[in-house]
mmCIF file with all atom_site columns, C-alpha atoms in Angstrom:
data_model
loop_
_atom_site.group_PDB
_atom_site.id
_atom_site.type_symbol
_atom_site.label_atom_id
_atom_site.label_alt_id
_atom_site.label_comp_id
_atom_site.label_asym_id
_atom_site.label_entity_id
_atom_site.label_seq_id
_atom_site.pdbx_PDB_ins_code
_atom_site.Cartn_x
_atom_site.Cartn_y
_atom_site.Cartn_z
_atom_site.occupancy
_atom_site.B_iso_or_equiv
_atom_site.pdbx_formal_charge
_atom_site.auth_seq_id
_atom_site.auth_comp_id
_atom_site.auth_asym_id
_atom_site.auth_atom_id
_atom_site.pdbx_PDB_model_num
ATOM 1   C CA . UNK H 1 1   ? 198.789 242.759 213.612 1.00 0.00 ? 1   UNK H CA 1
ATOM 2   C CA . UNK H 1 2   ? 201.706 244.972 215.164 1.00 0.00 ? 2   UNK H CA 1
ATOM 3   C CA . UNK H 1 3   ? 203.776 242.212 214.823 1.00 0.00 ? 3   UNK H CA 1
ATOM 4   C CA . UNK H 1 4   ? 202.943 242.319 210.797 1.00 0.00 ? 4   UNK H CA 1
ATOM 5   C CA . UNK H 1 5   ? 203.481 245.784 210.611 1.00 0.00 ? 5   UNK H CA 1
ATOM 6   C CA . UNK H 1 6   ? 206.634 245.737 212.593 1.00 0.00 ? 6   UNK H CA 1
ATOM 7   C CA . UNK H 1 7   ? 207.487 243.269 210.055 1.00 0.00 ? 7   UNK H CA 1
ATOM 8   C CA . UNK H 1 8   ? 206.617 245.301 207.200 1.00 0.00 ? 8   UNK H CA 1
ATOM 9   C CA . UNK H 1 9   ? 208.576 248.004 208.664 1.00 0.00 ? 9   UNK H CA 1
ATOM 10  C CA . UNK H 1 10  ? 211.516 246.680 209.314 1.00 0.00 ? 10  UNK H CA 1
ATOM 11  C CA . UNK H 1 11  ? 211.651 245.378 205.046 1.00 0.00 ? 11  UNK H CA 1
ATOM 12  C CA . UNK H 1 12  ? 211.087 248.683 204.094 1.00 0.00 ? 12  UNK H CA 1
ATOM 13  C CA . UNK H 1 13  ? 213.460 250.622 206.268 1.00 0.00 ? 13  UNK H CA 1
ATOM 14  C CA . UNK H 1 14  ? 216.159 247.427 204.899 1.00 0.00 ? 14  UNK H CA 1
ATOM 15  C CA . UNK H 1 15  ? 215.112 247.993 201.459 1.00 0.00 ? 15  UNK H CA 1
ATOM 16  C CA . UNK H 1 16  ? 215.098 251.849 201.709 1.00 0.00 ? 16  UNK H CA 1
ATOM 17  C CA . UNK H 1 17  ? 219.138 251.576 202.750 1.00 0.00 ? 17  UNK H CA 1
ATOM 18  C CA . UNK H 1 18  ? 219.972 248.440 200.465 1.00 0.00 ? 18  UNK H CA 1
ATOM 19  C CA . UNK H 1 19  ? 218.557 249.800 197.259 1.00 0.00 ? 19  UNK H CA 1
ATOM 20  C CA . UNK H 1 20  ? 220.440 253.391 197.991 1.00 0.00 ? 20  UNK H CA 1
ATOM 21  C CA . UNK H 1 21  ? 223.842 251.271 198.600 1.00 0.00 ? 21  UNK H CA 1
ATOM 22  C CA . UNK H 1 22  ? 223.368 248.556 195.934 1.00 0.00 ? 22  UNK H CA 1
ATOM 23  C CA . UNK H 1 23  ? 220.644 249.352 193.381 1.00 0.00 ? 23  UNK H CA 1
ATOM 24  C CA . UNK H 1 24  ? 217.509 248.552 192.463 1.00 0.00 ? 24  UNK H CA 1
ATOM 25  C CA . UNK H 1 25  ? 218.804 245.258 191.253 1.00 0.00 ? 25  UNK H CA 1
ATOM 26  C CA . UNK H 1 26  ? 222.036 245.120 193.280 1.00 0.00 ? 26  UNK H CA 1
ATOM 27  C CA . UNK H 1 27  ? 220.214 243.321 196.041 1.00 0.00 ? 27  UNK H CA 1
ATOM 28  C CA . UNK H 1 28  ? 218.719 240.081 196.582 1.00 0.00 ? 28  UNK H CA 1
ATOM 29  C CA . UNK H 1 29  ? 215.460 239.934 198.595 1.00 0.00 ? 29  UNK H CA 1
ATOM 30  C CA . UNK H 1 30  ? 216.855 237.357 200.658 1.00 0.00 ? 30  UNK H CA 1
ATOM 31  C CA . UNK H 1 31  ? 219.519 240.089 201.385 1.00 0.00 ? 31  UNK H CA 1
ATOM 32  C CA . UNK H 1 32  ? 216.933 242.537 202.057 1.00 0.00 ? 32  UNK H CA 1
ATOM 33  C CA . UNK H 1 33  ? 215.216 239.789 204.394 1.00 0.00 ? 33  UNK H CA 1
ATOM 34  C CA . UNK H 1 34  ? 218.039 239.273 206.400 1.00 0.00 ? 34  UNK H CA 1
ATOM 35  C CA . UNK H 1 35  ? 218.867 243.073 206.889 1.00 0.00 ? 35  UNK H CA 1
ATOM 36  C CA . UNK H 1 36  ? 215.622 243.775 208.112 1.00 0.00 ? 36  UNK H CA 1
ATOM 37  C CA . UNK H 1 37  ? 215.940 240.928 210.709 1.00 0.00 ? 37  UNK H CA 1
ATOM 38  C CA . UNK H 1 38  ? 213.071 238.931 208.812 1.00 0.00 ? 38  UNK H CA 1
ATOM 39  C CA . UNK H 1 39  ? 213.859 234.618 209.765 1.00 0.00 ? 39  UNK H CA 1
ATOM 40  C CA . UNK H 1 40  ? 211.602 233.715 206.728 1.00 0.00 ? 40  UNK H CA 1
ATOM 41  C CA . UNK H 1 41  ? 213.458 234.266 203.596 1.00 0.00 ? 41  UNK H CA 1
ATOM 42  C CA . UNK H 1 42  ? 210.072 234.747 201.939 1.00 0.00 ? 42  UNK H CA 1
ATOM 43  C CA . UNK H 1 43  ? 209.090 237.360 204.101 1.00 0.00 ? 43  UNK H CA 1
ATOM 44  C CA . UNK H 1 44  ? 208.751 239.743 201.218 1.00 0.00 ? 44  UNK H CA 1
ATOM 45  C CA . UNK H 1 45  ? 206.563 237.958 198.864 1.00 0.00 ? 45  UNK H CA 1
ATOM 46  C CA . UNK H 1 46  ? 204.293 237.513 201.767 1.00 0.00 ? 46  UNK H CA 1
ATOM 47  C CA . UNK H 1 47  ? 204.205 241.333 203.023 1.00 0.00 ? 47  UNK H CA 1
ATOM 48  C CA . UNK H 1 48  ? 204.796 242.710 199.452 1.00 0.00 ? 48  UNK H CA 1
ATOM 49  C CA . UNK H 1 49  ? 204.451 240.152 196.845 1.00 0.00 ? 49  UNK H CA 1
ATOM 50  C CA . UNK H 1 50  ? 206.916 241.301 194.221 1.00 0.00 ? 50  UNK H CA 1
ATOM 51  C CA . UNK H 1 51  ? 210.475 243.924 193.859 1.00 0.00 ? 51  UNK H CA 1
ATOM 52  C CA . UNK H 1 52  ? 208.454 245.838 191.846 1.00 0.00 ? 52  UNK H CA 1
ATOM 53  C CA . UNK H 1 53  ? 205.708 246.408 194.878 1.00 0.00 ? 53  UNK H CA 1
ATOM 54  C CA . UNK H 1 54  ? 208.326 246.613 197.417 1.00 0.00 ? 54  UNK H CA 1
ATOM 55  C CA . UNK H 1 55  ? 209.960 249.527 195.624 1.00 0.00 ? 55  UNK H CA 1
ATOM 56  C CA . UNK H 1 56  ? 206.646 250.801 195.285 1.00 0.00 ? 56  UNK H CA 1
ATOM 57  C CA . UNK H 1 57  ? 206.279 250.559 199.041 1.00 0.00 ? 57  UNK H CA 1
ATOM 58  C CA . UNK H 1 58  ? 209.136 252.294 200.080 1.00 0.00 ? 58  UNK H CA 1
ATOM 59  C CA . UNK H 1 59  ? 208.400 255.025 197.568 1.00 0.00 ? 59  UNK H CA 1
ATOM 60  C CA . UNK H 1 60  ? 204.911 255.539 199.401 1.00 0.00 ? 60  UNK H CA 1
ATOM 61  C CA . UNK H 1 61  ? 206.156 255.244 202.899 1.00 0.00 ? 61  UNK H CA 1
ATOM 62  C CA . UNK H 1 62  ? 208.091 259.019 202.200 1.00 0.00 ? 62  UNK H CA 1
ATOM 63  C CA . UNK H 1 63  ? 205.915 260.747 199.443 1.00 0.00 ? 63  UNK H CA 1
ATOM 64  C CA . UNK H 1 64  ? 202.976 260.004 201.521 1.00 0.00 ? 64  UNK H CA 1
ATOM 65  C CA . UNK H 1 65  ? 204.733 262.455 204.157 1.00 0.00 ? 65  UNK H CA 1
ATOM 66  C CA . UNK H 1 66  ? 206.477 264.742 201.370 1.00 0.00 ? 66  UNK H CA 1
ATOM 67  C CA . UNK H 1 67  ? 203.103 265.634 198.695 1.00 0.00 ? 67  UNK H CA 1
ATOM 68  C CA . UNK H 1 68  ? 201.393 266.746 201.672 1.00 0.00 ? 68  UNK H CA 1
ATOM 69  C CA . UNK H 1 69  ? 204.345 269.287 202.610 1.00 0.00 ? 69  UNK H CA 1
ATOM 70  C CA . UNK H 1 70  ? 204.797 270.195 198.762 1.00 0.00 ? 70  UNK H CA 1
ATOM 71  C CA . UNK H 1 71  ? 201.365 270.935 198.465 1.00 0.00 ? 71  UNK H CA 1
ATOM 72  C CA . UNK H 1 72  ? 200.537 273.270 201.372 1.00 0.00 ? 72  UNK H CA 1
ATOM 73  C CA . UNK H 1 73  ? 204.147 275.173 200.443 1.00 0.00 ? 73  UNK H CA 1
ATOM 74  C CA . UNK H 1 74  ? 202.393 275.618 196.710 1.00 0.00 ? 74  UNK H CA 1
ATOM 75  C CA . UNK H 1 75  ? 199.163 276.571 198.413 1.00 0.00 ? 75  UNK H CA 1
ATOM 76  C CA . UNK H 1 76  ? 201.105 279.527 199.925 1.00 0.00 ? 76  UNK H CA 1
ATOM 77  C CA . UNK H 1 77  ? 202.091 280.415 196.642 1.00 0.00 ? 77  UNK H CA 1
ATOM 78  C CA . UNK H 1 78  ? 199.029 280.602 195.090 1.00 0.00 ? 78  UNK H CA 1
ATOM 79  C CA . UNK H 1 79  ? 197.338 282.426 197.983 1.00 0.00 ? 79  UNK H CA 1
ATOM 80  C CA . UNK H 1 80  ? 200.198 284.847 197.407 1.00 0.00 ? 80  UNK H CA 1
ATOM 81  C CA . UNK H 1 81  ? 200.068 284.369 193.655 1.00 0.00 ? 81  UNK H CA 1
ATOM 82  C CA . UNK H 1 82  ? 203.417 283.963 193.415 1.00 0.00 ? 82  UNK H CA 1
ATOM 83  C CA . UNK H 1 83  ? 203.287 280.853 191.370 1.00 0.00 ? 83  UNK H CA 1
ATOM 84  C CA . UNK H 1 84  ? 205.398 283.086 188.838 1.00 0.00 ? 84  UNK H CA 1
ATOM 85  C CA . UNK H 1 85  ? 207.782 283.485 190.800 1.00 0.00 ? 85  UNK H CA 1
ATOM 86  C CA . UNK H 1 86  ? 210.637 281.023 189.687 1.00 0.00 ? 86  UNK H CA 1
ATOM 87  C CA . UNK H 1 87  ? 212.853 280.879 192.844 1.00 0.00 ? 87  UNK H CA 1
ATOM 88  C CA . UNK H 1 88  ? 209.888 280.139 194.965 1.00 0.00 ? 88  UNK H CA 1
ATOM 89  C CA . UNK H 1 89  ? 208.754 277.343 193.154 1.00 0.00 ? 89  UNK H CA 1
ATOM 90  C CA . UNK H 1 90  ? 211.900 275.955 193.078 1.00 0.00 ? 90  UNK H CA 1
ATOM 91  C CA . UNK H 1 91  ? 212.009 276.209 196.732 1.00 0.00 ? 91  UNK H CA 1
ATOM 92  C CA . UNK H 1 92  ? 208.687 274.173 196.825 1.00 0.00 ? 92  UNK H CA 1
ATOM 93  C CA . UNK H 1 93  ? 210.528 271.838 194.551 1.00 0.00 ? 93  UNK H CA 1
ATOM 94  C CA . UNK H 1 94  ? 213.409 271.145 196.827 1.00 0.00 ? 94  UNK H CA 1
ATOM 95  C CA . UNK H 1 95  ? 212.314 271.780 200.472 1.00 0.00 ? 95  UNK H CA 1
ATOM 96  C CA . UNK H 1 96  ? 210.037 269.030 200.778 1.00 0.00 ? 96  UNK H CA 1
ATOM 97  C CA . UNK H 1 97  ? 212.813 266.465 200.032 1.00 0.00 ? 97  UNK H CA 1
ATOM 98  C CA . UNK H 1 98  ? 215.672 268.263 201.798 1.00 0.00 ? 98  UNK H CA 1
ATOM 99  C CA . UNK H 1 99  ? 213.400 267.811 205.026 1.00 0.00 ? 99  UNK H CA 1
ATOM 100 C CA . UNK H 1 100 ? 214.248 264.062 204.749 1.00 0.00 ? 100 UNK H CA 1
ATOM 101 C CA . UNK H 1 101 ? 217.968 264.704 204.928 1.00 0.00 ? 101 UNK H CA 1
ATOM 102 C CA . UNK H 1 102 ? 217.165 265.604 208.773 1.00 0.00 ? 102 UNK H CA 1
ATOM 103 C CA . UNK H 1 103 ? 218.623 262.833 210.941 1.00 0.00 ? 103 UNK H CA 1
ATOM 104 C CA . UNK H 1 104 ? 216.423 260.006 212.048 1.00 0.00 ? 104 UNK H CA 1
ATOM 105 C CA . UNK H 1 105 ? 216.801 257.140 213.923 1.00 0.00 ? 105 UNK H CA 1
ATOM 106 C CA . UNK H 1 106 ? 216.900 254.495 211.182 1.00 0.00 ? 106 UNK H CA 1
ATOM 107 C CA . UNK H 1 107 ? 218.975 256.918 208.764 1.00 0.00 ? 107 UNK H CA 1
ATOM 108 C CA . UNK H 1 108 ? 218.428 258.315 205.867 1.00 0.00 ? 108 UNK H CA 1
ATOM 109 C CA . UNK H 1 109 ? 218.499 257.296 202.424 1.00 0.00 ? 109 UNK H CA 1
ATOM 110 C CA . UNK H 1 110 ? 215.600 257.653 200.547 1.00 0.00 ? 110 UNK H CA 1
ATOM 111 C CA . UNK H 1 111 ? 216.902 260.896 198.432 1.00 0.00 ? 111 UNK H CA 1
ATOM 112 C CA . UNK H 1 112 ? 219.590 258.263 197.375 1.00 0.00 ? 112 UNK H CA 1
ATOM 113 C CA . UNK H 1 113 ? 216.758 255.346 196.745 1.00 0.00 ? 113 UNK H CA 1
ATOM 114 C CA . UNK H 1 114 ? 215.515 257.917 194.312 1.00 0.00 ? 114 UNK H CA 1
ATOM 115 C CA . UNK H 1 115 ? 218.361 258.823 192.800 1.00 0.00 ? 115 UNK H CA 1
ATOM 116 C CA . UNK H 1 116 ? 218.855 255.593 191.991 1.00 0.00 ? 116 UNK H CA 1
ATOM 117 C CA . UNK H 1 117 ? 215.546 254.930 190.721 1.00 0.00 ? 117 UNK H CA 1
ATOM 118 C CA . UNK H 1 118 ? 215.193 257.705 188.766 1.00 0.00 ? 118 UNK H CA 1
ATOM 119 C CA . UNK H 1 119 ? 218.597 256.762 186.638 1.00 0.00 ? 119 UNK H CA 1
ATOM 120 C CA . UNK H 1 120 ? 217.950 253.084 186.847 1.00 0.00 ? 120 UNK H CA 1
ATOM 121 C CA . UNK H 1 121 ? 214.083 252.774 185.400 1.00 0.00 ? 121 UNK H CA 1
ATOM 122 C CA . UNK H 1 122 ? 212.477 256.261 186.036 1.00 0.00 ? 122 UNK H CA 1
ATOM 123 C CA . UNK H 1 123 ? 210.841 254.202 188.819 1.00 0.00 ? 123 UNK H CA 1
ATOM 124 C CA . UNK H 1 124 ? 209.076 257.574 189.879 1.00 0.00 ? 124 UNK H CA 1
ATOM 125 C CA . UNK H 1 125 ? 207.333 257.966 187.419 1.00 0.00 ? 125 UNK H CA 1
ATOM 126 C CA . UNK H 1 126 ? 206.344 253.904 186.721 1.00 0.00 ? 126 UNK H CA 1
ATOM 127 C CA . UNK H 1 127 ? 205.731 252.441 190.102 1.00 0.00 ? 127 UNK H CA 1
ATOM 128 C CA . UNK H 1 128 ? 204.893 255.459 192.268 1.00 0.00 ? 128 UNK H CA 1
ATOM 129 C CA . UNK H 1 129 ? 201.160 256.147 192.479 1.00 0.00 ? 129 UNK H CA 1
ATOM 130 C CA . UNK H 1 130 ? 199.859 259.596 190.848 1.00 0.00 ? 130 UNK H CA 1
ATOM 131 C CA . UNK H 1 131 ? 198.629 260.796 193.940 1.00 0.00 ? 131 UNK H CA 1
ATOM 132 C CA . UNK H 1 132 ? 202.037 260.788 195.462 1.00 0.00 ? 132 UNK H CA 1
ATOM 133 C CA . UNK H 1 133 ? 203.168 263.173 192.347 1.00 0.00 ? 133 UNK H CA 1
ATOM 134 C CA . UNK H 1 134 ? 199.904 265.510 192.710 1.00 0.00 ? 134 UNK H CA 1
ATOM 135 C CA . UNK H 1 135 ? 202.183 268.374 194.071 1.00 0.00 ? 135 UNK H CA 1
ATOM 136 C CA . UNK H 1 136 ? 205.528 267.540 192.268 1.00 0.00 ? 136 UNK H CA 1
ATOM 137 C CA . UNK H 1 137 ? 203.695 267.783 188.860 1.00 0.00 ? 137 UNK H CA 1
ATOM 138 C CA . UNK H 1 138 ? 201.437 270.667 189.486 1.00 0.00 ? 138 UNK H CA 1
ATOM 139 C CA . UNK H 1 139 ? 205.103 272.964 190.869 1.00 0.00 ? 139 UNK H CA 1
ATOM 140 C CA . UNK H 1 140 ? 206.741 271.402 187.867 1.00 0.00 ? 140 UNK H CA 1
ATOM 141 C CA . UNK H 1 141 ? 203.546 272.991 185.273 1.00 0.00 ? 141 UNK H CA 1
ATOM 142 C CA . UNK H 1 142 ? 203.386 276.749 187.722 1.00 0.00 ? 142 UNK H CA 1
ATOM 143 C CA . UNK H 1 143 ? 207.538 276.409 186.422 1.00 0.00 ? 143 UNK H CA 1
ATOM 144 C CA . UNK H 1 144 ? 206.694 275.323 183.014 1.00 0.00 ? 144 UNK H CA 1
ATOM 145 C CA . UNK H 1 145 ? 204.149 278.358 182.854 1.00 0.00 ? 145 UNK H CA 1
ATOM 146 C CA . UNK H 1 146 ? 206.794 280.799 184.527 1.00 0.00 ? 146 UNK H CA 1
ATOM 147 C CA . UNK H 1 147 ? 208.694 280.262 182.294 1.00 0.00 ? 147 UNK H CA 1
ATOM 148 C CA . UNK H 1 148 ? 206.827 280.134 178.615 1.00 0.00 ? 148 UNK H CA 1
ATOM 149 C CA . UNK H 1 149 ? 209.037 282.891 177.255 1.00 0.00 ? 149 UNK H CA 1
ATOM 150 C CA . UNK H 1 150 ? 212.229 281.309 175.950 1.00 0.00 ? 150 UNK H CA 1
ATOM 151 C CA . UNK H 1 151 ? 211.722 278.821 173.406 1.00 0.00 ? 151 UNK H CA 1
ATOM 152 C CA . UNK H 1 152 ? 209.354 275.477 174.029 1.00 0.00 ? 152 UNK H CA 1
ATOM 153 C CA . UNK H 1 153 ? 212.000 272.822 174.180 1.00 0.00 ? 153 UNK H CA 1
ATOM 154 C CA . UNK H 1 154 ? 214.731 274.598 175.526 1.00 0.00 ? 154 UNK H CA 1
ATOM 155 C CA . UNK H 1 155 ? 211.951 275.682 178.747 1.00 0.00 ? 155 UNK H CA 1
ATOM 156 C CA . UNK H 1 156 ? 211.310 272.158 178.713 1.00 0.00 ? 156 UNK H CA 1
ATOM 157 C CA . UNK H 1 157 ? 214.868 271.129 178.736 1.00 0.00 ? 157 UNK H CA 1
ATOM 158 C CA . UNK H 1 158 ? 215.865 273.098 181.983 1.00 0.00 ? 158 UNK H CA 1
ATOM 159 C CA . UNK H 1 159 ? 212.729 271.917 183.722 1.00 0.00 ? 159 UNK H CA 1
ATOM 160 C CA . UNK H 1 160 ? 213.953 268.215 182.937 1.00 0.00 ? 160 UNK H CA 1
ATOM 161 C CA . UNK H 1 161 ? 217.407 269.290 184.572 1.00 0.00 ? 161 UNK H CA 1
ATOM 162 C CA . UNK H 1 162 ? 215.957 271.321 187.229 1.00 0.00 ? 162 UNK H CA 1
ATOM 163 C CA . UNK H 1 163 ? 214.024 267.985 188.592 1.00 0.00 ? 163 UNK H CA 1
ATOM 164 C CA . UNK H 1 164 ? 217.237 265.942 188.143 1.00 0.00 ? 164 UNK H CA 1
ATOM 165 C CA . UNK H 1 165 ? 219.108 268.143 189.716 1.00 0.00 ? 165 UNK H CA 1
ATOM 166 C CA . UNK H 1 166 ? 217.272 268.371 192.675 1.00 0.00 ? 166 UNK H CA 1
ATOM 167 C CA . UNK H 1 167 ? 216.848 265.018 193.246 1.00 0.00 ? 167 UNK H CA 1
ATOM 168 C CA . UNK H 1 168 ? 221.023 264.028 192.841 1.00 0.00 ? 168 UNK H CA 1
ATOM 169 C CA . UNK H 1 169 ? 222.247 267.345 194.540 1.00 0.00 ? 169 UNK H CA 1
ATOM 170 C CA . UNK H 1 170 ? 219.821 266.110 197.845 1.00 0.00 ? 170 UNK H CA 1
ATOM 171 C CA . UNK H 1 171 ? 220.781 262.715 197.313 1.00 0.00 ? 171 UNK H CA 1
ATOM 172 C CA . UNK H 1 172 ? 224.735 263.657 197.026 1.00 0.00 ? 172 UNK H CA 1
ATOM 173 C CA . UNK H 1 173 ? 223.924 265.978 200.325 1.00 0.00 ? 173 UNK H CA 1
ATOM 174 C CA . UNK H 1 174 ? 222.336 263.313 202.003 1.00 0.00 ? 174 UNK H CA 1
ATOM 175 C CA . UNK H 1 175 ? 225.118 260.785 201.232 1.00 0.00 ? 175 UNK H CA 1
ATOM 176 C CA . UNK H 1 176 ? 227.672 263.451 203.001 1.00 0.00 ? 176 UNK H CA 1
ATOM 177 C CA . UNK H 1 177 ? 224.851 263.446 206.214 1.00 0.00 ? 177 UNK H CA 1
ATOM 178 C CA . UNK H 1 178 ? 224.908 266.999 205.430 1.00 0.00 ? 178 UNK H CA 1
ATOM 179 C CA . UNK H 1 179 ? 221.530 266.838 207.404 1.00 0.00 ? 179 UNK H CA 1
ATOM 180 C CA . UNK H 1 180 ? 223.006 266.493 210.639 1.00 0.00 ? 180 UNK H CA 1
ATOM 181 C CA . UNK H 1 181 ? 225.986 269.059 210.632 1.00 0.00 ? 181 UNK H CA 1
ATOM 182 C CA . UNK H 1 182 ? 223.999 272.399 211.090 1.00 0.00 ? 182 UNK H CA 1
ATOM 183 C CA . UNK H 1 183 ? 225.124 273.372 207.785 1.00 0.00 ? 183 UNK H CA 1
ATOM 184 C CA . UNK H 1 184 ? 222.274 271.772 205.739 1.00 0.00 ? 184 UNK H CA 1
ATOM 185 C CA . UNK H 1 185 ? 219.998 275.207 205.313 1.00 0.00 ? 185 UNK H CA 1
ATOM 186 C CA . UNK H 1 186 ? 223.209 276.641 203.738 1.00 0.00 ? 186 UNK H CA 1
ATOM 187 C CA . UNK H 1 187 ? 223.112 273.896 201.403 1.00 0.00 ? 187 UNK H CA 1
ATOM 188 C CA . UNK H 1 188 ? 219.888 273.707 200.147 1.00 0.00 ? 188 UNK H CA 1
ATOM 189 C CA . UNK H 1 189 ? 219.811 277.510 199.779 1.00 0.00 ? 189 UNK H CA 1
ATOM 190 C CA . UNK H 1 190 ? 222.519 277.663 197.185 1.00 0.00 ? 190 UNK H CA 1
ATOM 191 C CA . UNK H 1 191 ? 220.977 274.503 195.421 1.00 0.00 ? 191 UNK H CA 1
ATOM 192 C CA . UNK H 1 192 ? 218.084 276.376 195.228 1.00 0.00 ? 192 UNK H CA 1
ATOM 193 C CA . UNK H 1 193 ? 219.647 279.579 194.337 1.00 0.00 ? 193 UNK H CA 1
ATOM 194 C CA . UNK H 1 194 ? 221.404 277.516 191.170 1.00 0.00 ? 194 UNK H CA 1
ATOM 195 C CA . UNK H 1 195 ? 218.654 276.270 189.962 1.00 0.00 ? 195 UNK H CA 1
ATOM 196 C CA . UNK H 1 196 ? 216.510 278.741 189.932 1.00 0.00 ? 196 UNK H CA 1
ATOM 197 C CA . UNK H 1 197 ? 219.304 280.952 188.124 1.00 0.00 ? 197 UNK H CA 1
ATOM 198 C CA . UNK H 1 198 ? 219.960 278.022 185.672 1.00 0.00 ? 198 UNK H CA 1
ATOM 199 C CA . UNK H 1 199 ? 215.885 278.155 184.810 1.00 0.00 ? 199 UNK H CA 1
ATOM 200 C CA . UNK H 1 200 ? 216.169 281.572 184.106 1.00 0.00 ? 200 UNK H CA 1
ATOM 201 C CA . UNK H 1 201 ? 219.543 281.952 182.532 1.00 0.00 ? 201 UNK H CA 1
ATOM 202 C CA . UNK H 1 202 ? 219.452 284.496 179.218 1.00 0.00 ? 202 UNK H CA 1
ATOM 203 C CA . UNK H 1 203 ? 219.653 281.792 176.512 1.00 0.00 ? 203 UNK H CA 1
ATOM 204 C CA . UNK H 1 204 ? 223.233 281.683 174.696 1.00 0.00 ? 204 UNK H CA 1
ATOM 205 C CA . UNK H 1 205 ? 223.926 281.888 170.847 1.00 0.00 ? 205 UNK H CA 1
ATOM 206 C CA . UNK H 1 206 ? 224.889 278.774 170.997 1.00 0.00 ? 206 UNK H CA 1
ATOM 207 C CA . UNK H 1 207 ? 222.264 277.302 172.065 1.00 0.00 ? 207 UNK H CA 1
ATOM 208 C CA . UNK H 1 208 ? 219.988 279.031 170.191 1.00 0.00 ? 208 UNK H CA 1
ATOM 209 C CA . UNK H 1 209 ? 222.105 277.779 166.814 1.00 0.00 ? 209 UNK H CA 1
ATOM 210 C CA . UNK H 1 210 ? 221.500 274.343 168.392 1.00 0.00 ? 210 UNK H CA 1
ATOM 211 C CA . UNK H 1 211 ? 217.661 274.960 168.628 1.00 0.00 ? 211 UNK H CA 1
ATOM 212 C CA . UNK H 1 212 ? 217.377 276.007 165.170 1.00 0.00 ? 212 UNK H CA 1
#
């Protein structure tokens, strides 16, 4: 069984890099198999039986460590009730995922794996199981709610960009290894900062011709 798991592991750490590098569809499985040391170029269709589940996979084998995170930093909000306050939920928006910019042994790319999900299929939201999202969505509605006084879809237009900007600004960091230069709390501060002044920007004439 170890040796199955080490197996396992070794695909999804592969697939994790080759996916951020390549694409979803940039890289063959065999490819993957032979990065992740595997001798049996069907090694994935026995451990994971399709792409599709292996993407799922390595989407589990981080939010399964990030929700948790998310959701005890929006626990703290609420027993503060500060889940009106935009800047901290944008904070529990983008913490969790800067974490995995910190340097680990087999790298890190899985801010860029999502990045390139996200633009290639919306992969987060198709293959990745709900209770992976349980914290993402319920920050994302606390934001919605924060912010119910400007117009409906322009609120729901800079919560959109707000969630894509997170997600390419950490991936962008993480591509620079920003995590390991001492310089990544700086970083995520002023992402965090932007945002969270974008969400609450006063709403131009311009725009507001546009929404008419």
């Amino acid at each position: 069984m170890t040796e199955k798991r080490d197996g396992q592991h070794a695909i999804l750490i592969a697939a994790e890099r080759m996916f951020a590098d390549y694409g979803l569809h940039g890289a063959s499985l065999r490819q993957i198999s032979e990065a992740a040391g595997q001798k049996n170029t069907s090694a994935i269709q026995y451990h994971f039986g399709s792409r599709d589940r292996l993407v799922e996979a390595v989407f589990a084998m981080r939010m399964s460590l990030i929700n948790p995170r998310r959701q005890a930093a929006l626990e703290k909000l609420r027993a503060a009730g500060q889940t009106g306050n935009v800047r901290a939920l944008v904070e529990v928006m983008v913490w969790p995922m800067a974490e995995e910019l910190r340097p680990r042994a087999e790298g890190n790319h899985y801010v860029q794996f999502l990045s390139r999900a996200s633009r290639e299929r919306k992969l987060a939201i198709e293959l990745a199981p709900s209770d992976f999202l349980s914290a993402w969505t319920d920050t994302v509605n606390h934001l919605r709610e924060a912010i119910r006084y400007l117009p409906e879809k322009i609120a729901e237009t800079r919560v959109e960009l707000a969630s894509e900007q997170t997600i390419s600004a950490l991936a962008a960091y993480e591509a620079q290894d920003l995590g390991s230069t001492g310089q990544l709390d700086l970083f995520v501060e002023t992402l965090i900062d932007m945002i969270a002044a974008g969400v609450t920007a006063p709403v131009s004439s311009q725009t507001l011709a546009a929404y008419s």
